[in-house]
Amino acid sequence: FKIALKQLKRQKGYSFINISGLAIGIACCILILLWVQDELSYDKFHENADQIYRVNKIWRKGEVAHYATTPAPLAQALKEEFPEITDSARFEPAGQMILAYDKTIFYENNGAYADSSFFELFSFPFVKGDPRTALSNPSSIVITENMSDKYFGTEDAVGKTLRINNQYDFLVTGVIKNIPRQSNMQFINFFIPFMRIKEIQGQGQENYVNWHNTAFYTFVLLQKNIPYQDVSEKISEYLKKHIPESTSSLYLQPLKRIHLHSSNLRLNFATGNITNIYIFSAMAFFILAITCINFMNLATARSWRRSKEIGMRKVIGASKGNLVRQFLAESVVSSLFAIIAAILIVQTLLPVFNTLSGKDISSNSLLNINIILGLIGILFITGILSGSYPALFLSSFQPVKVLKKSFSTGLKGALFRKVLVIFQFSLMIIFVIGTIVIYHQLKYIQNSKLGFDKEHLIYIPMNNDVRMKYEPFKKDLLNNPNILNVSASSSLPFWGTDIATEDVSWEGKIPGEDFLMRGVGVDYSFIDTFRIEMAEGRNFSKEFSTDRTNYILNSKAVEAMQLKSPLGKQLTLMGNTGSIIGIVKDYHFKPLTLSVEPLVLRLYDSQWLRFIYVRVKPGRISEVLKYTENQWKQFFPGVPFQFVFVDQALNNVYTVIERIGSLLRYFTIIAVVIACLGLFGLSAYIAEQRTKEIGIRKVLGATVPNVALLLSRQFIKWVLIANLVAWPVAYFVMKVWLNNFAYRTRLGLDLF
């Protein structure tokens, strides 16, 4: 131990490069491990986590697609007909609502509809109230502590009444602790009974008893010690009992796998991806490998400085085992100092890391037993891995040759260093390519043509008060010359639809040619406001009274229906028959991670619409917003005015990808710095070894650039070889990652 400290003290520059490189690498490792641990911990806090499963659906008709949503009646039916299922519950995000208590009024978009059994499946801790009965009353509401503080302050929330959308009164029957961030339902702040969904959303009773409308989340609780795969197989063909012509099947997904294993599921609310876990875990390992390679390279390169010491030790009786232990001990001591420095770096950078990653990891996480064991593991892995080759290499020196000065580090050490440098830079190049691909993919998504014009467009959520006066409010806004158009729809144009159903038929339909149709309710000016192009036919028009029951399809729907001349054909959607009057070109009504699906647009009365859209003349946004807010206050004095820019909302959809890209970018920069730090130390050593040669060359007329090129040439060669090694690996890894997107950038040679 004393000798190890003396070695560190005597070779300050060498020690600084080694320990600082190790510290930075280990700090990156710790940060990545904290992130990975956080991602792996989702939904594990529920008491019944091992018995809770979500029922998903596989659609097989021409294509295979996985959906996280199922029909509304399914939950109760499964509970009644399969004894292995002890309980079930439905769950559905509620969308934007206005909540009020006395004079405290806020827009809330973090609520959910849930069955009364919901809190028996999920163990969200209750501060007040009984989880078994909290949602049994149709007019009950369960809120989080944050929401209780927001509306009631220090008052007891239980027994108080919250008014929703200025129309419905709900009695607070329970207060739960704030939902942990490691929950896929972390976005929820209040729960209201599922039975009220049809009344508040106002889409008619048929949507909630119809087996064709697959727009709801179903969770089931299995008996203990029953293999879920067996139950999954038993329920797989259950939909055919209620929809004989269905080609869809059901399966169970464990609750603890939802966050990371749902990237292939449509209408999924989880935001994680197991691929990212693999990428970052590999990155942590490789960054650690890069730092260990630095240590090995410098230790073997500088071996000639310790040759006499090794020779003397062997002469006075040291065995090879003694020397191996000595050098490994020195390596472990360096790693220990590096880990102490790394922990200080992590504590300093943790707030910045949380901002970049969107996490809320505290420094107390370092006290987690898994992290402590991980640090101990890193200490010994780093110490032994980085010190193993130098120890074996140095301990093999023959004392006679060393003391006679006939010793050379030999070709073996030089070749090994070359291999390590090539491996190190191969990893670094893979990181760089990965970072560039993710950046290009994000830019590709942000700049892709969506089939509608997202610029200079805002949306405003509607409640029942607004719906009642929508038409006069719209007419008033259109009097402003800076407002080009106003429209409304039942769902946001980039975040899904309000209907997903197989209950669709048309003239000339071939039996068995079913597919899942998405549906959106709109008003007459929706297509014009969004500047969606018509491929055939016409838009909805007030001149045709029959348009109240007619339909407009997208091109994907026409393709799925195999219609050559769709205009004028009769189409029946969930029992409602009308004519196809127009075809719009495909536009993206869901994130670009998913492909465009068949879509039908139909006219809704204003009472069923949920969002107002205002298209603004370029350069007049501030004026229009001020005018719109003034008119809003006149028309709807009790409703808060809230608006969102459509382009900003679209960018927010890809926040997770942007965060992953940012993290990868910064870790890549650090990997480059660490690799270059090691290369700097190695090149300094080589320059030191060739001091006399450089002097002779300069005497003979060599310039500084000549000498620089001479010393750099071998490193350039190594880096070029590293590129050839890294390219195919990077291509394969990023090809796999890009497969998560329905629309993706290309991996061209120019990128590499």
PDB file of N, CA and C in Angstrom, residues 498-532:
ATOM      1  N   ASP A 498     -60.583   9.124 -31.180  1.00  0.00           N
ATOM      2  CA  ASP A 498     -61.502   8.813 -30.083  1.00  0.00           C
ATOM      3  C   ASP A 498     -62.241   7.503 -30.306  1.00  0.00           C
ATOM      4  N   ILE A 499     -62.083   6.903 -31.491  1.00  0.00           N
ATOM      5  CA  ILE A 499     -62.748   5.618 -31.763  1.00  0.00           C
ATOM      6  C   ILE A 499     -61.766   4.681 -32.462  1.00  0.00           C
ATOM      7  N   ALA A 500     -61.773   3.421 -32.044  1.00  0.00           N
ATOM      8  CA  ALA A 500     -61.032   2.364 -32.734  1.00  0.00           C
ATOM      9  C   ALA A 500     -61.957   1.158 -32.776  1.00  0.00           C
ATOM     10  N   THR A 501     -62.393   0.768 -33.954  1.00  0.00           N
ATOM     11  CA  THR A 501     -63.418  -0.272 -34.032  1.00  0.00           C
ATOM     12  C   THR A 501     -63.228  -1.175 -35.246  1.00  0.00           C
ATOM     13  N   GLU A 502     -63.652  -2.427 -35.089  1.00  0.00           N
ATOM     14  CA  GLU A 502     -63.715  -3.365 -36.211  1.00  0.00           C
ATOM     15  C   GLU A 502     -65.123  -3.384 -36.820  1.00  0.00           C
ATOM     16  N   ASP A 503     -66.055  -2.692 -36.160  1.00  0.00           N
ATOM     17  CA  ASP A 503     -67.455  -2.719 -36.590  1.00  0.00           C
ATOM     18  C   ASP A 503     -67.658  -1.751 -37.755  1.00  0.00           C
ATOM     19  N   VAL A 504     -67.147  -2.140 -38.916  1.00  0.00           N
ATOM     20  CA  VAL A 504     -67.256  -1.305 -40.108  1.00  0.00           C
ATOM     21  C   VAL A 504     -67.538  -2.201 -41.314  1.00  0.00           C
ATOM     22  N   SER A 505     -68.477  -1.775 -42.152  1.00  0.00           N
ATOM     23  CA  SER A 505     -68.799  -2.529 -43.369  1.00  0.00           C
ATOM     24  C   SER A 505     -69.100  -1.540 -44.490  1.00  0.00           C
ATOM     25  N   TRP A 506     -69.035  -2.000 -45.722  1.00  0.00           N
ATOM     26  CA  TRP A 506     -69.224  -1.120 -46.866  1.00  0.00           C
ATOM     27  C   TRP A 506     -69.720  -1.932 -48.066  1.00  0.00           C
ATOM     28  N   GLU A 507     -70.189  -1.202 -49.059  1.00  0.00           N
ATOM     29  CA  GLU A 507     -70.661  -1.847 -50.287  1.00  0.00           C
ATOM     30  C   GLU A 507     -69.522  -2.606 -50.946  1.00  0.00           C
ATOM     31  N   GLY A 508     -69.776  -3.848 -51.280  1.00  0.00           N
ATOM     32  CA  GLY A 508     -68.754  -4.640 -51.963  1.00  0.00           C
ATOM     33  C   GLY A 508     -67.750  -5.269 -51.031  1.00  0.00           C
ATOM     34  N   LYS A 509     -68.022  -5.230 -49.736  1.00  0.00           N
ATOM     35  CA  LYS A 509     -67.080  -5.823 -48.780  1.00  0.00           C
ATOM     36  C   LYS A 509     -67.035  -7.338 -48.946  1.00  0.00           C
ATOM     37  N   ILE A 510     -65.829  -7.866 -49.027  1.00  0.00           N
ATOM     38  CA  ILE A 510     -65.636  -9.315 -49.103  1.00  0.00           C
ATOM     39  C   ILE A 510     -65.695  -9.874 -47.682  1.00  0.00           C
ATOM     40  N   PRO A 511     -66.496 -10.894 -47.421  1.00  0.00           N
ATOM     41  CA  PRO A 511     -66.588 -11.456 -46.063  1.00  0.00           C
ATOM     42  C   PRO A 511     -65.211 -11.834 -45.518  1.00  0.00           C
ATOM     43  N   GLY A 512     -64.969 -11.436 -44.297  1.00  0.00           N
ATOM     44  CA  GLY A 512     -63.687 -11.733 -43.657  1.00  0.00           C
ATOM     45  C   GLY A 512     -62.630 -10.669 -43.870  1.00  0.00           C
ATOM     46  N   GLU A 513     -62.896  -9.686 -44.750  1.00  0.00           N
ATOM     47  CA  GLU A 513     -61.926  -8.612 -45.005  1.00  0.00           C
ATOM     48  C   GLU A 513     -62.112  -7.507 -43.965  1.00  0.00           C
ATOM     49  N   ASP A 514     -61.780  -7.815 -42.727  1.00  0.00           N
ATOM     50  CA  ASP A 514     -61.955  -6.839 -41.651  1.00  0.00           C
ATOM     51  C   ASP A 514     -60.645  -6.106 -41.367  1.00  0.00           C
ATOM     52  N   PHE A 515     -60.756  -4.942 -40.795  1.00  0.00           N
ATOM     53  CA  PHE A 515     -59.591  -4.206 -40.323  1.00  0.00           C
ATOM     54  C   PHE A 515     -60.050  -3.244 -39.238  1.00  0.00           C
ATOM     55  N   LEU A 516     -59.095  -2.674 -38.538  1.00  0.00           N
ATOM     56  CA  LEU A 516     -59.405  -1.751 -37.450  1.00  0.00           C
ATOM     57  C   LEU A 516     -59.490  -0.338 -38.009  1.00  0.00           C
ATOM     58  N   MET A 517     -60.655   0.279 -37.871  1.00  0.00           N
ATOM     59  CA  MET A 517     -60.874   1.629 -38.375  1.00  0.00           C
ATOM     60  C   MET A 517     -60.784   2.630 -37.224  1.00  0.00           C
ATOM     61  N   ARG A 518     -60.014   3.672 -37.424  1.00  0.00           N
ATOM     62  CA  ARG A 518     -59.959   4.783 -36.471  1.00  0.00           C
ATOM     63  C   ARG A 518     -60.981   5.830 -36.881  1.00  0.00           C
ATOM     64  N   GLY A 519     -61.536   6.509 -35.884  1.00  0.00           N
ATOM     65  CA  GLY A 519     -62.543   7.518 -36.183  1.00  0.00           C
ATOM     66  C   GLY A 519     -62.316   8.808 -35.427  1.00  0.00           C
ATOM     67  N   VAL A 520     -62.527   9.943 -36.101  1.00  0.00           N
ATOM     68  CA  VAL A 520     -62.407  11.267 -35.485  1.00  0.00           C
ATOM     69  C   VAL A 520     -63.637  12.080 -35.852  1.00  0.00           C
ATOM     70  N   GLY A 521     -64.210  12.754 -34.851  1.00  0.00           N
ATOM     71  CA  GLY A 521     -65.320  13.662 -35.101  1.00  0.00           C
ATOM     72  C   GLY A 521     -64.800  15.059 -35.371  1.00  0.00           C
ATOM     73  N   VAL A 522     -65.329  15.711 -36.398  1.00  0.00           N
ATOM     74  CA  VAL A 522     -64.845  17.041 -36.798  1.00  0.00           C
ATOM     75  C   VAL A 522     -66.031  17.949 -37.109  1.00  0.00           C
ATOM     76  N   ASP A 523     -65.715  19.230 -37.354  1.00  0.00           N
ATOM     77  CA  ASP A 523     -66.757  20.122 -37.859  1.00  0.00           C
ATOM     78  C   ASP A 523     -66.483  20.407 -39.337  1.00  0.00           C
ATOM     79  N   TYR A 524     -67.282  21.290 -39.942  1.00  0.00           N
ATOM     80  CA  TYR A 524     -67.210  21.511 -41.388  1.00  0.00           C
ATOM     81  C   TYR A 524     -65.858  22.062 -41.860  1.00  0.00           C
ATOM     82  N   SER A 525     -65.164  22.814 -41.012  1.00  0.00           N
ATOM     83  CA  SER A 525     -63.952  23.505 -41.474  1.00  0.00           C
ATOM     84  C   SER A 525     -62.653  22.819 -41.051  1.00  0.00           C
ATOM     85  N   PHE A 526     -62.731  21.608 -40.539  1.00  0.00           N
ATOM     86  CA  PHE A 526     -61.538  20.923 -40.029  1.00  0.00           C
ATOM     87  C   PHE A 526     -60.485  20.737 -41.117  1.00  0.00           C
ATOM     88  N   ILE A 527     -60.875  20.212 -42.262  1.00  0.00           N
ATOM     89  CA  ILE A 527     -59.918  19.918 -43.332  1.00  0.00           C
ATOM     90  C   ILE A 527     -59.274  21.201 -43.844  1.00  0.00           C
ATOM     91  N   ASP A 528     -60.063  22.257 -43.984  1.00  0.00           N
ATOM     92  CA  ASP A 528     -59.514  23.541 -44.453  1.00  0.00           C
ATOM     93  C   ASP A 528     -58.568  24.147 -43.417  1.00  0.00           C
ATOM     94  N   THR A 529     -58.941  24.064 -42.142  1.00  0.00           N
ATOM     95  CA  THR A 529     -58.110  24.655 -41.086  1.00  0.00           C
ATOM     96  C   THR A 529     -56.755  23.971 -41.014  1.00  0.00           C
ATOM     97  N   PHE A 530     -56.740  22.650 -41.152  1.00  0.00           N
ATOM     98  CA  PHE A 530     -55.482  21.912 -41.082  1.00  0.00           C
ATOM     99  C   PHE A 530     -54.775  21.824 -42.429  1.00  0.00           C
ATOM    100  N   ARG A 531     -55.430  22.320 -43.460  1.00  0.00           N
ATOM    101  CA  ARG A 531     -54.861  22.321 -44.803  1.00  0.00           C
ATOM    102  C   ARG A 531     -54.476  20.911 -45.245  1.00  0.00           C
ATOM    103  N   ILE A 532     -55.405  19.995 -44.980  1.00  0.00           N
ATOM    104  CA  ILE A 532     -55.237  18.611 -45.408  1.00  0.00           C
ATOM    105  C   ILE A 532     -55.702  18.518 -46.863  1.00  0.00           C
TER     106      ILE A 532
END
